[in-house]
Amino acid sequence: MESYSITNVGRVRNVNQDFVFASDTPVGNLPNLYVVADGMGGHNAGDRASSYAVEVFLDSIRKETEERPIKIIRRAIEKANAKVLEEAASADELRGMGTTIVAATVVGRTMYVANVGDSRLYLLRNRIRQITRDHSLVEEMIRAGGITREEGRRHPDKNVITRAVGVRAAIAADFFEEELRDGDTVLMCTDGLSNMVTDREIARIINEEHDLETMANRLVATANQNGGQDNITVLLFHMQMNEVKKC
């Protein structure tokens, strides 16, 4: 695997509450691992929530004896949820904190994806396609037919999420499987990108560039040019040619 990630505070926020982790090499029993988290909470609670959740998530995966990817990731999310909930109750300044999480691993040609919240994973293959489904109030309104997707981008409640890690004792992550092909590019991001840059514009930027670093930097720059209202995190990866033969 080959990946590149970047996180940026944006033009409005003073603190970066996003957190990103990328490993093209094995993490525990997973052959690679990519994680993006977007924390929420006042003061320093948001950045603590995202970094701590990913820390617990990774520790769980490194210690896991299970070999099935979805079960490994599900257990890690459940442990991260319990630990963030416990941490939030330990101090007044951390009360109410939580975080989104989107995670992916590729085994052979199969990509396994999990998400909680509204951080996203896209697959770009000729066109752009969002694999994850946002756990947000606006997404529920769109699916119910109350508003269009374009109206959702401008809706005042677009940042209200309906699921997060560390908020309730019970946690429900969504899981997805996708078969990858040579030439596919995968994008993982926080809403600091997806709220500032349309899917069409994201696809155009990625299609115009040939290396992941340039793609990522252009995406972040475009989000900032369009207002940079939130922290911006971008993680891109793709399989190198003939990589499956080496597995």
PDB file of C-alpha atoms in Angstrom:
ATOM      1  CA  MET A   1       0.000   0.000   0.000  1.00  0.00           C
ATOM      2  CA  GLU A   2       0.997   3.605  -0.488  1.00  0.00           C
ATOM      3  CA  SER A   3      -0.592   6.439   1.508  1.00  0.00           C
ATOM      4  CA  TYR A   4      -0.289  10.110   2.369  1.00  0.00           C
ATOM      5  CA  SER A   5      -2.076  12.052   5.107  1.00  0.00           C
ATOM      6  CA  ILE A   6      -2.274  15.658   6.228  1.00  0.00           C
ATOM      7  CA  THR A   7      -4.220  17.570   8.862  1.00  0.00           C
ATOM      8  CA  ASN A   8      -4.709  21.337   9.005  1.00  0.00           C
ATOM      9  CA  VAL A   9      -6.332  23.616  11.586  1.00  0.00           C
ATOM     10  CA  GLY A  10      -8.242  25.584   8.928  1.00  0.00           C
ATOM     11  CA  ARG A  11      -8.827  29.329   8.882  1.00  0.00           C
ATOM     12  CA  VAL A  12     -11.287  29.749  11.780  1.00  0.00           C
ATOM     13  CA  ARG A  13     -10.448  27.315  14.597  1.00  0.00           C
ATOM     14  CA  ASN A  14      -7.548  27.823  17.005  1.00  0.00           C
ATOM     15  CA  VAL A  15      -7.185  24.145  17.951  1.00  0.00           C
ATOM     16  CA  ASN A  16      -7.018  21.120  15.678  1.00  0.00           C
ATOM     17  CA  GLN A  17      -9.458  18.518  17.016  1.00  0.00           C
ATOM     18  CA  ASP A  18      -8.842  16.101  14.129  1.00  0.00           C
ATOM     19  CA  PHE A  19      -6.499  13.123  14.378  1.00  0.00           C
ATOM     20  CA  VAL A  20      -5.113  10.904  11.635  1.00  0.00           C
ATOM     21  CA  PHE A  21      -3.161   7.639  11.611  1.00  0.00           C
ATOM     22  CA  ALA A  22      -1.816   5.811   8.567  1.00  0.00           C
ATOM     23  CA  SER A  23       0.279   2.654   8.352  1.00  0.00           C
ATOM     24  CA  ASP A  24       1.092   0.906   5.076  1.00  0.00           C
ATOM     25  CA  THR A  25       2.607  -1.949   7.079  1.00  0.00           C
ATOM     26  CA  PRO A  26       0.987  -4.387   9.531  1.00  0.00           C
ATOM     27  CA  VAL A  27      -0.688  -3.269  12.744  1.00  0.00           C
ATOM     28  CA  GLY A  28      -1.407  -6.332  14.848  1.00  0.00           C
ATOM     29  CA  ASN A  29      -3.104  -8.894  12.609  1.00  0.00           C
ATOM     30  CA  LEU A  30      -4.120  -6.283  10.036  1.00  0.00           C
ATOM     31  CA  PRO A  31      -1.774  -5.860   7.040  1.00  0.00           C
ATOM     32  CA  ASN A  32      -2.259  -2.074   7.015  1.00  0.00           C
ATOM     33  CA  LEU A  33      -4.493   0.448   8.764  1.00  0.00           C
ATOM     34  CA  TYR A  34      -5.893   3.922   8.106  1.00  0.00           C
ATOM     35  CA  VAL A  35      -7.861   5.977  10.648  1.00  0.00           C
ATOM     36  CA  VAL A  36      -9.376   9.471  10.714  1.00  0.00           C
ATOM     37  CA  ALA A  37     -11.129  10.971  13.746  1.00  0.00           C
ATOM     38  CA  ASP A  38     -12.841  14.316  14.351  1.00  0.00           C
ATOM     39  CA  GLY A  39     -13.239  15.255  18.003  1.00  0.00           C
ATOM     40  CA  MET A  40     -15.986  17.338  19.563  1.00  0.00           C
ATOM     41  CA  GLY A  41     -16.215  19.131  22.873  1.00  0.00           C
ATOM     42  CA  GLY A  42     -15.248  22.474  24.357  1.00  0.00           C
ATOM     43  CA  HIS A  43     -11.787  23.694  25.367  1.00  0.00           C
ATOM     44  CA  ASN A  44      -9.318  20.840  24.825  1.00  0.00           C
ATOM     45  CA  ALA A  45     -11.907  18.065  25.031  1.00  0.00           C
ATOM     46  CA  GLY A  46     -12.285  17.573  21.279  1.00  0.00           C
ATOM     47  CA  ASP A  47      -8.628  17.025  20.528  1.00  0.00           C
ATOM     48  CA  ARG A  48      -8.320  14.808  23.604  1.00  0.00           C
ATOM     49  CA  ALA A  49     -11.294  12.728  22.464  1.00  0.00           C
ATOM     50  CA  SER A  50      -9.962  12.084  18.953  1.00  0.00           C
ATOM     51  CA  SER A  51      -6.358  11.382  19.933  1.00  0.00           C
ATOM     52  CA  TYR A  52      -7.285   9.208  22.915  1.00  0.00           C
ATOM     53  CA  ALA A  53      -9.896   7.242  20.946  1.00  0.00           C
ATOM     54  CA  VAL A  54      -7.361   6.423  18.222  1.00  0.00           C
ATOM     55  CA  GLU A  55      -4.734   5.553  20.847  1.00  0.00           C
ATOM     56  CA  VAL A  56      -7.086   3.023  22.489  1.00  0.00           C
ATOM     57  CA  PHE A  57      -8.274   1.788  19.089  1.00  0.00           C
ATOM     58  CA  LEU A  58      -4.697   1.062  17.956  1.00  0.00           C
ATOM     59  CA  ASP A  59      -3.718  -0.536  21.268  1.00  0.00           C
ATOM     60  CA  SER A  60      -6.682  -2.887  21.001  1.00  0.00           C
ATOM     61  CA  ILE A  61      -5.763  -3.900  17.451  1.00  0.00           C
ATOM     62  CA  ARG A  62      -2.110  -4.508  18.349  1.00  0.00           C
ATOM     63  CA  LYS A  63      -3.149  -6.865  21.167  1.00  0.00           C
ATOM     64  CA  GLU A  64      -5.960  -8.635  19.311  1.00  0.00           C
ATOM     65  CA  THR A  65      -5.607 -12.358  18.582  1.00  0.00           C
ATOM     66  CA  GLU A  66      -8.662 -12.427  16.316  1.00  0.00           C
ATOM     67  CA  GLU A  67      -7.860 -12.644  12.595  1.00  0.00           C
ATOM     68  CA  ARG A  68     -11.146 -11.501  10.993  1.00  0.00           C
ATOM     69  CA  PRO A  69     -10.762  -7.803  10.091  1.00  0.00           C
ATOM     70  CA  ILE A  70     -14.321  -6.689  10.844  1.00  0.00           C
ATOM     71  CA  LYS A  71     -14.314  -8.359  14.239  1.00  0.00           C
ATOM     72  CA  ILE A  72     -10.906  -6.818  15.053  1.00  0.00           C
ATOM     73  CA  ILE A  73     -12.117  -3.340  14.154  1.00  0.00           C
ATOM     74  CA  ARG A  74     -15.491  -3.725  15.867  1.00  0.00           C
ATOM     75  CA  ARG A  75     -13.865  -4.747  19.154  1.00  0.00           C
ATOM     76  CA  ALA A  76     -11.387  -1.866  18.892  1.00  0.00           C
ATOM     77  CA  ILE A  77     -14.188   0.675  18.368  1.00  0.00           C
ATOM     78  CA  GLU A  78     -16.110  -0.734  21.321  1.00  0.00           C
ATOM     79  CA  LYS A  79     -13.018  -0.453  23.550  1.00  0.00           C
ATOM     80  CA  ALA A  80     -12.331   3.087  22.353  1.00  0.00           C
ATOM     81  CA  ASN A  81     -15.934   4.028  23.079  1.00  0.00           C
ATOM     82  CA  ALA A  82     -15.790   2.665  26.632  1.00  0.00           C
ATOM     83  CA  LYS A  83     -12.461   4.363  27.385  1.00  0.00           C
ATOM     84  CA  VAL A  84     -13.468   7.766  25.975  1.00  0.00           C
ATOM     85  CA  LEU A  85     -16.732   7.610  27.931  1.00  0.00           C
ATOM     86  CA  GLU A  86     -14.745   6.822  31.082  1.00  0.00           C
ATOM     87  CA  GLU A  87     -12.261   9.627  30.371  1.00  0.00           C
ATOM     88  CA  ALA A  88     -15.091  12.122  29.783  1.00  0.00           C
ATOM     89  CA  ALA A  89     -16.461  11.386  33.241  1.00  0.00           C
ATOM     90  CA  SER A  90     -13.055  11.907  34.911  1.00  0.00           C
ATOM     91  CA  ALA A  91     -12.917  15.718  34.694  1.00  0.00           C
ATOM     92  CA  ASP A  92     -15.399  18.543  34.236  1.00  0.00           C
ATOM     93  CA  GLU A  93     -13.451  20.027  31.337  1.00  0.00           C
ATOM     94  CA  LEU A  94     -13.733  16.732  29.421  1.00  0.00           C
ATOM     95  CA  ARG A  95     -17.427  16.135  30.075  1.00  0.00           C
ATOM     96  CA  GLY A  96     -19.454  15.694  26.903  1.00  0.00           C
ATOM     97  CA  MET A  97     -16.486  14.992  24.647  1.00  0.00           C
ATOM     98  CA  GLY A  98     -16.698  12.505  21.821  1.00  0.00           C
ATOM     99  CA  THR A  99     -15.320  11.808  18.367  1.00  0.00           C
ATOM    100  CA  THR A 100     -16.149  10.454  14.954  1.00  0.00           C
ATOM    101  CA  ILE A 101     -14.027   7.644  13.581  1.00  0.00           C
ATOM    102  CA  VAL A 102     -13.585   6.122  10.139  1.00  0.00           C
ATOM    103  CA  ALA A 103     -11.163   3.228   9.729  1.00  0.00           C
ATOM    104  CA  ALA A 104     -10.072   1.061   6.819  1.00  0.00           C
ATOM    105  CA  THR A 105      -7.792  -1.873   6.105  1.00  0.00           C
ATOM    106  CA  VAL A 106      -7.080  -3.706   2.845  1.00  0.00           C
ATOM    107  CA  VAL A 107      -6.584  -7.471   2.899  1.00  0.00           C
ATOM    108  CA  GLY A 108      -5.627  -8.786  -0.525  1.00  0.00           C
ATOM    109  CA  ARG A 109      -7.944  -6.722  -2.703  1.00  0.00           C
ATOM    110  CA  THR A 110     -10.763  -6.440  -0.165  1.00  0.00           C
ATOM    111  CA  MET A 111     -11.140  -3.157   1.703  1.00  0.00           C
ATOM    112  CA  TYR A 112     -12.895  -3.331   5.064  1.00  0.00           C
ATOM    113  CA  VAL A 113     -14.329  -0.045   6.328  1.00  0.00           C
ATOM    114  CA  ALA A 114     -15.983   1.046   9.566  1.00  0.00           C
ATOM    115  CA  ASN A 115     -17.431   4.417  10.536  1.00  0.00           C
ATOM    116  CA  VAL A 116     -19.151   6.191  13.380  1.00  0.00           C
ATOM    117  CA  GLY A 117     -20.205   9.810  12.825  1.00  0.00           C
ATOM    118  CA  ASP A 118     -19.770  11.920   9.695  1.00  0.00           C
ATOM    119  CA  SER A 119     -16.108  11.492   8.778  1.00  0.00           C
ATOM    120  CA  ARG A 120     -16.103   9.880   5.357  1.00  0.00           C
ATOM    121  CA  LEU A 121     -14.437   7.366   3.064  1.00  0.00           C
ATOM    122  CA  TYR A 122     -14.711   7.804  -0.710  1.00  0.00           C
ATOM    123  CA  LEU A 123     -13.693   5.449  -3.502  1.00  0.00           C
ATOM    124  CA  LEU A 124     -12.548   7.081  -6.742  1.00  0.00           C
ATOM    125  CA  ARG A 125     -12.785   4.826  -9.790  1.00  0.00           C
ATOM    126  CA  ASN A 126     -13.753   6.762 -12.919  1.00  0.00           C
ATOM    127  CA  ARG A 127     -16.176   8.636 -10.659  1.00  0.00           C
ATOM    128  CA  ILE A 128     -16.309   9.492  -6.966  1.00  0.00           C
ATOM    129  CA  ARG A 129     -18.490   7.376  -4.673  1.00  0.00           C
ATOM    130  CA  GLN A 130     -19.016   7.818  -0.939  1.00  0.00           C
ATOM    131  CA  ILE A 131     -18.749   4.396   0.722  1.00  0.00           C
ATOM    132  CA  THR A 132     -19.578   5.408   4.297  1.00  0.00           C
ATOM    133  CA  ARG A 133     -22.934   6.787   5.365  1.00  0.00           C
ATOM    134  CA  ASP A 134     -22.989   9.898   7.551  1.00  0.00           C
ATOM    135  CA  HIS A 135     -24.525   9.511  10.991  1.00  0.00           C
ATOM    136  CA  SER A 136     -25.918  13.031  11.030  1.00  0.00           C
ATOM    137  CA  LEU A 137     -29.196  14.885  11.376  1.00  0.00           C
ATOM    138  CA  VAL A 138     -28.879  16.320   7.876  1.00  0.00           C
ATOM    139  CA  GLU A 139     -28.247  12.875   6.352  1.00  0.00           C
ATOM    140  CA  GLU A 140     -31.427  11.606   8.011  1.00  0.00           C
ATOM    141  CA  MET A 141     -33.341  14.567   6.547  1.00  0.00           C
ATOM    142  CA  ILE A 142     -31.916  13.886   3.075  1.00  0.00           C
ATOM    143  CA  ARG A 143     -32.799  10.183   3.225  1.00  0.00           C
ATOM    144  CA  ALA A 144     -36.321  11.044   4.392  1.00  0.00           C
ATOM    145  CA  GLY A 145     -36.718  13.327   1.371  1.00  0.00           C
ATOM    146  CA  GLY A 146     -37.065  16.486   3.446  1.00  0.00           C
ATOM    147  CA  ILE A 147     -34.162  18.317   1.807  1.00  0.00           C
ATOM    148  CA  THR A 148     -31.858  17.814  -1.162  1.00  0.00           C
ATOM    149  CA  ARG A 149     -28.177  16.943  -0.761  1.00  0.00           C
ATOM    150  CA  GLU A 150     -27.216  20.408  -1.997  1.00  0.00           C
ATOM    151  CA  GLU A 151     -29.534  22.010   0.588  1.00  0.00           C
ATOM    152  CA  GLY A 152     -27.912  19.784   3.193  1.00  0.00           C
ATOM    153  CA  ARG A 153     -24.521  21.317   2.458  1.00  0.00           C
ATOM    154  CA  ARG A 154     -25.862  24.727   3.553  1.00  0.00           C
ATOM    155  CA  HIS A 155     -28.160  23.564   6.347  1.00  0.00           C
ATOM    156  CA  PRO A 156     -27.519  25.241   9.742  1.00  0.00           C
ATOM    157  CA  ASP A 157     -27.560  21.829  11.476  1.00  0.00           C
ATOM    158  CA  LYS A 158     -25.067  20.189   9.104  1.00  0.00           C
ATOM    159  CA  ASN A 159     -22.601  19.610  11.969  1.00  0.00           C
ATOM    160  CA  VAL A 160     -25.078  17.789  14.227  1.00  0.00           C
ATOM    161  CA  ILE A 161     -24.123  14.112  14.341  1.00  0.00           C
ATOM    162  CA  THR A 162     -26.336  11.306  15.612  1.00  0.00           C
ATOM    163  CA  ARG A 163     -23.591   8.832  16.573  1.00  0.00           C
ATOM    164  CA  ALA A 164     -20.164   9.359  18.094  1.00  0.00           C
ATOM    165  CA  VAL A 165     -17.502   7.443  19.991  1.00  0.00           C
ATOM    166  CA  GLY A 166     -17.575   8.195  23.725  1.00  0.00           C
ATOM    167  CA  VAL A 167     -21.088   9.593  24.051  1.00  0.00           C
ATOM    168  CA  ARG A 168     -23.195   6.548  25.002  1.00  0.00           C
ATOM    169  CA  ALA A 169     -22.385   3.168  26.528  1.00  0.00           C
ATOM    170  CA  ALA A 170     -23.731   1.376  23.449  1.00  0.00           C
ATOM    171  CA  ILE A 171     -21.909   2.053  20.179  1.00  0.00           C
ATOM    172  CA  ALA A 172     -23.038   1.019  16.701  1.00  0.00           C
ATOM    173  CA  ALA A 173     -20.534   1.263  13.861  1.00  0.00           C
ATOM    174  CA  ASP A 174     -21.434   0.685  10.235  1.00  0.00           C
ATOM    175  CA  PHE A 175     -19.261  -1.735   8.232  1.00  0.00           C
ATOM    176  CA  PHE A 176     -18.627  -1.943   4.502  1.00  0.00           C
ATOM    177  CA  GLU A 177     -16.627  -4.184   2.155  1.00  0.00           C
ATOM    178  CA  GLU A 178     -15.341  -3.149  -1.276  1.00  0.00           C
ATOM    179  CA  GLU A 179     -13.202  -4.983  -3.815  1.00  0.00           C
ATOM    180  CA  LEU A 180     -10.414  -2.705  -5.033  1.00  0.00           C
ATOM    181  CA  ARG A 181      -8.958  -2.574  -8.526  1.00  0.00           C
ATOM    182  CA  ASP A 182      -5.655  -1.282  -9.850  1.00  0.00           C
ATOM    183  CA  GLY A 183      -5.960   2.461 -10.299  1.00  0.00           C
ATOM    184  CA  ASP A 184      -8.460   2.977  -7.465  1.00  0.00           C
ATOM    185  CA  THR A 185      -7.801   5.846  -5.074  1.00  0.00           C
ATOM    186  CA  VAL A 186      -9.332   5.930  -1.595  1.00  0.00           C
ATOM    187  CA  LEU A 187      -9.963   9.202   0.244  1.00  0.00           C
ATOM    188  CA  MET A 188     -10.736   9.445   3.952  1.00  0.00           C
ATOM    189  CA  CYS A 189     -11.562  12.849   5.402  1.00  0.00           C
ATOM    190  CA  THR A 190     -13.262  14.886   8.107  1.00  0.00           C
ATOM    191  CA  ASP A 191     -16.165  17.223   7.394  1.00  0.00           C
ATOM    192  CA  GLY A 192     -13.728  20.126   7.282  1.00  0.00           C
ATOM    193  CA  LEU A 193     -13.070  18.929   3.741  1.00  0.00           C
ATOM    194  CA  SER A 194     -16.462  17.551   2.690  1.00  0.00           C
ATOM    195  CA  ASN A 195     -18.359  20.650   3.895  1.00  0.00           C
ATOM    196  CA  MET A 196     -15.996  22.999   2.071  1.00  0.00           C
ATOM    197  CA  VAL A 197     -15.317  21.119  -1.183  1.00  0.00           C
ATOM    198  CA  THR A 198     -17.972  19.408  -3.298  1.00  0.00           C
ATOM    199  CA  ASP A 199     -17.622  15.777  -4.330  1.00  0.00           C
ATOM    200  CA  ARG A 200     -17.270  16.889  -7.944  1.00  0.00           C
ATOM    201  CA  GLU A 201     -14.433  19.259  -7.058  1.00  0.00           C
ATOM    202  CA  ILE A 202     -12.711  16.588  -4.963  1.00  0.00           C
ATOM    203  CA  ALA A 203     -12.832  14.179  -7.917  1.00  0.00           C
ATOM    204  CA  ARG A 204     -11.509  16.814 -10.317  1.00  0.00           C
ATOM    205  CA  ILE A 205      -8.511  17.613  -8.101  1.00  0.00           C
ATOM    206  CA  ILE A 206      -7.623  13.953  -7.606  1.00  0.00           C
ATOM    207  CA  ASN A 207      -7.980  13.183 -11.314  1.00  0.00           C
ATOM    208  CA  GLU A 208      -5.732  16.112 -12.270  1.00  0.00           C
ATOM    209  CA  GLU A 209      -2.812  15.004 -10.089  1.00  0.00           C
ATOM    210  CA  HIS A 210      -0.544  11.969 -10.204  1.00  0.00           C
ATOM    211  CA  ASP A 211       0.849  11.718  -6.667  1.00  0.00           C
ATOM    212  CA  LEU A 212      -0.964  11.453  -3.349  1.00  0.00           C
ATOM    213  CA  GLU A 213       0.919  14.270  -1.619  1.00  0.00           C
ATOM    214  CA  THR A 214      -0.021  16.829  -4.268  1.00  0.00           C
ATOM    215  CA  MET A 215      -3.627  15.632  -4.254  1.00  0.00           C
ATOM    216  CA  ALA A 216      -3.869  15.972  -0.465  1.00  0.00           C
ATOM    217  CA  ASN A 217      -2.239  19.396  -0.328  1.00  0.00           C
ATOM    218  CA  ARG A 218      -4.504  20.723  -3.093  1.00  0.00           C
ATOM    219  CA  LEU A 219      -7.603  19.413  -1.316  1.00  0.00           C
ATOM    220  CA  VAL A 220      -6.622  21.135   1.930  1.00  0.00           C
ATOM    221  CA  ALA A 221      -5.728  24.360   0.111  1.00  0.00           C
ATOM    222  CA  THR A 222      -9.091  24.342  -1.681  1.00  0.00           C
ATOM    223  CA  ALA A 223     -10.997  23.810   1.577  1.00  0.00           C
ATOM    224  CA  ASN A 224      -9.165  26.792   3.064  1.00  0.00           C
ATOM    225  CA  GLN A 225      -9.780  28.903  -0.037  1.00  0.00           C
ATOM    226  CA  ASN A 226     -13.487  28.097   0.279  1.00  0.00           C
ATOM    227  CA  GLY A 227     -13.586  29.339   3.877  1.00  0.00           C
ATOM    228  CA  GLY A 228     -11.696  26.806   6.002  1.00  0.00           C
ATOM    229  CA  GLN A 229     -14.497  26.841   8.581  1.00  0.00           C
ATOM    230  CA  ASP A 230     -13.283  23.712  10.377  1.00  0.00           C
ATOM    231  CA  ASN A 231     -10.195  21.560  10.849  1.00  0.00           C
ATOM    232  CA  ILE A 232      -9.325  19.702   7.641  1.00  0.00           C
ATOM    233  CA  THR A 233      -7.921  16.171   7.501  1.00  0.00           C
ATOM    234  CA  VAL A 234      -7.192  14.223   4.325  1.00  0.00           C
ATOM    235  CA  LEU A 235      -5.856  10.664   4.050  1.00  0.00           C
ATOM    236  CA  LEU A 236      -5.309   9.128   0.605  1.00  0.00           C
ATOM    237  CA  PHE A 237      -4.148   5.635  -0.287  1.00  0.00           C
ATOM    238  CA  HIS A 238      -4.034   3.222  -3.166  1.00  0.00           C
ATOM    239  CA  MET A 239      -2.691  -0.224  -3.961  1.00  0.00           C
ATOM    240  CA  GLN A 240       0.497  -0.337  -5.935  1.00  0.00           C
ATOM    241  CA  MET A 241       0.473  -2.414  -9.118  1.00  0.00           C
ATOM    242  CA  ASN A 242       0.922  -6.179  -8.552  1.00  0.00           C
ATOM    243  CA  GLU A 243       0.808  -5.695  -4.793  1.00  0.00           C
ATOM    244  CA  VAL A 244      -1.654  -8.529  -4.320  1.00  0.00           C
ATOM    245  CA  LYS A 245       0.859 -10.992  -5.772  1.00  0.00           C
ATOM    246  CA  LYS A 246       3.254 -10.150  -2.945  1.00  0.00           C
ATOM    247  CA  CYS A 247       0.752 -10.791  -0.163  1.00  0.00           C
TER     248      CYS A 247
END
